[in-house]
Tab-separated table of C-alpha atoms in Angstrom:
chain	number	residue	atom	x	y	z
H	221	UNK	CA	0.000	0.000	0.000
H	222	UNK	CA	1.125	3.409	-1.151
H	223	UNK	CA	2.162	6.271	2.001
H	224	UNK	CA	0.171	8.666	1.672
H	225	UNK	CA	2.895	11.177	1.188
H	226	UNK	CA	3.842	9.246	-1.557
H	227	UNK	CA	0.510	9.063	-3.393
H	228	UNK	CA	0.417	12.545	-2.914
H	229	UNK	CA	3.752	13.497	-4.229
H	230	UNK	CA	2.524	11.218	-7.383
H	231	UNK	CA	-0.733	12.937	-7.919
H	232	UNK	CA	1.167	16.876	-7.451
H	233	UNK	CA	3.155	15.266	-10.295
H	234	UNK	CA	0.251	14.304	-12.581
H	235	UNK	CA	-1.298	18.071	-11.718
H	236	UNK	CA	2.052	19.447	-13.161
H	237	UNK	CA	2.443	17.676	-16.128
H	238	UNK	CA	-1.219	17.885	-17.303
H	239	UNK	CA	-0.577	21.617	-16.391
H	240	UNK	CA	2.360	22.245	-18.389
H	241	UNK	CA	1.487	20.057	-21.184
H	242	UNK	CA	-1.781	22.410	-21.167
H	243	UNK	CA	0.922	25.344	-21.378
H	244	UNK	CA	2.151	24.128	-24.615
H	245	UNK	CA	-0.574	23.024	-25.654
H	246	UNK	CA	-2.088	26.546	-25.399
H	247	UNK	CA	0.886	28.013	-26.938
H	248	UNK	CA	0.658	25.910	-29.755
H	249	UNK	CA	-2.887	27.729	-30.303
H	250	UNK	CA	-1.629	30.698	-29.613
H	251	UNK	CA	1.352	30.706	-32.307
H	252	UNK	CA	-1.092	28.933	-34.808
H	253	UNK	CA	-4.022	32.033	-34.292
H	254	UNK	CA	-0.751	34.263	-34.647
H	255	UNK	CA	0.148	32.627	-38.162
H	256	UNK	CA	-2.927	32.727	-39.132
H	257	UNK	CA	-3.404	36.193	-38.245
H	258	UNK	CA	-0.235	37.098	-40.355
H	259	UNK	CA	-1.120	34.788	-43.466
H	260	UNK	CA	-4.538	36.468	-43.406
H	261	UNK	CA	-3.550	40.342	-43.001
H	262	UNK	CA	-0.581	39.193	-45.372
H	263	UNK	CA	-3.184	37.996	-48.326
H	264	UNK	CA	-5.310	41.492	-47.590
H	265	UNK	CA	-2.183	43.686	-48.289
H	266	UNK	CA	-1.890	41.261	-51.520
H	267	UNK	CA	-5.152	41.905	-52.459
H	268	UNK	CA	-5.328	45.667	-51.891
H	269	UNK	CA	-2.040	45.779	-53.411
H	270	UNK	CA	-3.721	44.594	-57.157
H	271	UNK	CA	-6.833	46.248	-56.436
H	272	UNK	CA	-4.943	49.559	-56.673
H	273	UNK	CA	-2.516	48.219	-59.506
H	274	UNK	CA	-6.082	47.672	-61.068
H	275	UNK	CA	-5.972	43.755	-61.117
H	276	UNK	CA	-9.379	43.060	-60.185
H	277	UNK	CA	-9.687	39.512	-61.228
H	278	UNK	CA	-6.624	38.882	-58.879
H	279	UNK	CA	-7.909	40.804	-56.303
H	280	UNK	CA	-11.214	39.383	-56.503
H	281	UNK	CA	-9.114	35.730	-56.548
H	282	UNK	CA	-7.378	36.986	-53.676
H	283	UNK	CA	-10.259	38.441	-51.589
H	284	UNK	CA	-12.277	35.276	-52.410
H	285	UNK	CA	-9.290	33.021	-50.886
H	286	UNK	CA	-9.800	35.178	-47.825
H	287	UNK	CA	-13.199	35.571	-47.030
H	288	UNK	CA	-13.338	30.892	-47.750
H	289	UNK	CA	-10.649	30.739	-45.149
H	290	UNK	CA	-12.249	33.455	-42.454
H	291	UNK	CA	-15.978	33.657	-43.316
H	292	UNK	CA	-15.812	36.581	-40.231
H	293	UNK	CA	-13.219	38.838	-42.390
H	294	UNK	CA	-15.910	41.765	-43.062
H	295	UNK	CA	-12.650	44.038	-44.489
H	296	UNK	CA	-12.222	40.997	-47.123
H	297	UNK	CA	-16.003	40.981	-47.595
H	298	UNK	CA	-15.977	44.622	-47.924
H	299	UNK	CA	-13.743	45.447	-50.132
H	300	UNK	CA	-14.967	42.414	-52.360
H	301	UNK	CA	-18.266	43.760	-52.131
H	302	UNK	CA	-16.285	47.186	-53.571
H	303	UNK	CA	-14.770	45.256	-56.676
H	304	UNK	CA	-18.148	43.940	-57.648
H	305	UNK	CA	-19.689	47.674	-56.968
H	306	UNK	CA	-17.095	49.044	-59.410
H	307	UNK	CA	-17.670	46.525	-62.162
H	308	UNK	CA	-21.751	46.833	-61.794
H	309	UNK	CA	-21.985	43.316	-60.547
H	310	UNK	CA	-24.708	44.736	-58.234
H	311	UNK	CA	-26.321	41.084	-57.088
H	312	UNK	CA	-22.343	40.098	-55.821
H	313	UNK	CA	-21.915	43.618	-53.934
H	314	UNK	CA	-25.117	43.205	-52.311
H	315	UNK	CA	-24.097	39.791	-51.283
H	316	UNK	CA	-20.877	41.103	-49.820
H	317	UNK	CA	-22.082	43.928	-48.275
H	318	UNK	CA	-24.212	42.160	-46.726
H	319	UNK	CA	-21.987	39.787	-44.964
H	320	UNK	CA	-20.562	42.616	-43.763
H	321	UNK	CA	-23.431	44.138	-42.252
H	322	UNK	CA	-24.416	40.357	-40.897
H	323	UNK	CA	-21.529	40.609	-39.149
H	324	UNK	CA	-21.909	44.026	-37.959
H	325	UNK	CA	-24.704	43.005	-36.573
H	326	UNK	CA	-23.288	40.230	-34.135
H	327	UNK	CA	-20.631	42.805	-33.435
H	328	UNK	CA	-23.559	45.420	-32.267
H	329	UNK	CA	-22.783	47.532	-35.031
H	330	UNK	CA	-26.485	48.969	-35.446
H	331	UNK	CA	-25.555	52.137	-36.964
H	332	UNK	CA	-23.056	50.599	-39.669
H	333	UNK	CA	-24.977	47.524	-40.529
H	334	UNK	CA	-28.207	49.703	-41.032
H	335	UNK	CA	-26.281	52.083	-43.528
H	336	UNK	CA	-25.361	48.838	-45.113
H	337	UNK	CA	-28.617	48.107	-45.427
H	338	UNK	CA	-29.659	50.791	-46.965
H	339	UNK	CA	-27.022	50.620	-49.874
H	340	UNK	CA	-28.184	47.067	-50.257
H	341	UNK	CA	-31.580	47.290	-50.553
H	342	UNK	CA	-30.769	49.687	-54.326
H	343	UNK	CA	-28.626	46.558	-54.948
H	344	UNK	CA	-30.734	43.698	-54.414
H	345	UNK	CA	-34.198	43.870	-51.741
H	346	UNK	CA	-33.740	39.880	-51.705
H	347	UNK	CA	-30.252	40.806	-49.874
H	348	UNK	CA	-31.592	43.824	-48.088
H	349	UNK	CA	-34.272	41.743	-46.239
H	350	UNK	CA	-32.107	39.529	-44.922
H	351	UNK	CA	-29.960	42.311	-42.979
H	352	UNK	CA	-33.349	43.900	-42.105
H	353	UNK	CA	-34.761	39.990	-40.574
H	354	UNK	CA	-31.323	39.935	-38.330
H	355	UNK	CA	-31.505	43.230	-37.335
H	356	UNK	CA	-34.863	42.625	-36.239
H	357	UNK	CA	-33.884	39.743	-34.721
H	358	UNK	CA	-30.931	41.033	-33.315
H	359	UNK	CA	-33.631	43.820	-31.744
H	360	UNK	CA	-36.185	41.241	-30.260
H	361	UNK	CA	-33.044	39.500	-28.413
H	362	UNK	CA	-32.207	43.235	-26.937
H	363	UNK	CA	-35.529	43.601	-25.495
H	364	UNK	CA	-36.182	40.054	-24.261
């Protein structure tokens, strides 16, 4: 039978390893979100790079590979929704623009997301609605 001073010993052991394997475990995360972070804000600099050199289908390619790998990116979205705005693609800026102002909305952007909505809905009323339902929505939460 184990001392108790030993058992204890053995179990203050455990505690430490799970602790720092949880430290570099986390750090792992933390170096990967950081990565990620650069690849991400390194591809937007790309992509606003040939927008202003006037290469929208690479910056569309670009800001397309962007908002796939971060849905959440509403400057990606954005300034997609700008090349489509600029090339009369009207039903693809409302759909970007609109992300955005989805987004704005979880973010409690009201103001922002509600101008949004008004530049969509002379773009596409299919698109507007759907910024006007979570706003709504977003309202009704608010209040409940």
């Amino acid at each position: 039978m184990l001392n108790k001073n030993v058992l204890f010993v053995l179990l203050a052991y455990i505690a430490v390893g799970i602790t720092v394997a949880y430290v570099f475990i986390r750090d792992d995360k933390v170096e990967a979100v950081a990565q990620q972070v650069a690849v991400e804000e390194m591809s937007l600099a790309e992509a606003r790079q040939a927008f202003w050199a006037r290469d929208m289908a690479r910056a569309e390619r670009l800001y397309r590979k962007i908002t796939t790998a971060d849905e959440g990116n509403i400057n990606a979205w954005g300034e997609l929704g700008n090349i489509y705005y600029l090339q009369s693609r009207w039903q693809d800026a409302a759909a970007a623009y609109t992300e955005v102002a989805l987004r704005l909305v979880e973010m409690g952007d009201i103001p922002q997301a509600v101008y949004l909505q008004q530049l969509v809905s002379r773009l596409d009323g299919k698109q507007a609605l759907r910024i006007h339902e979570r706003l709504r929505s977003q309202q009704s939460s608010t209040q409940g």
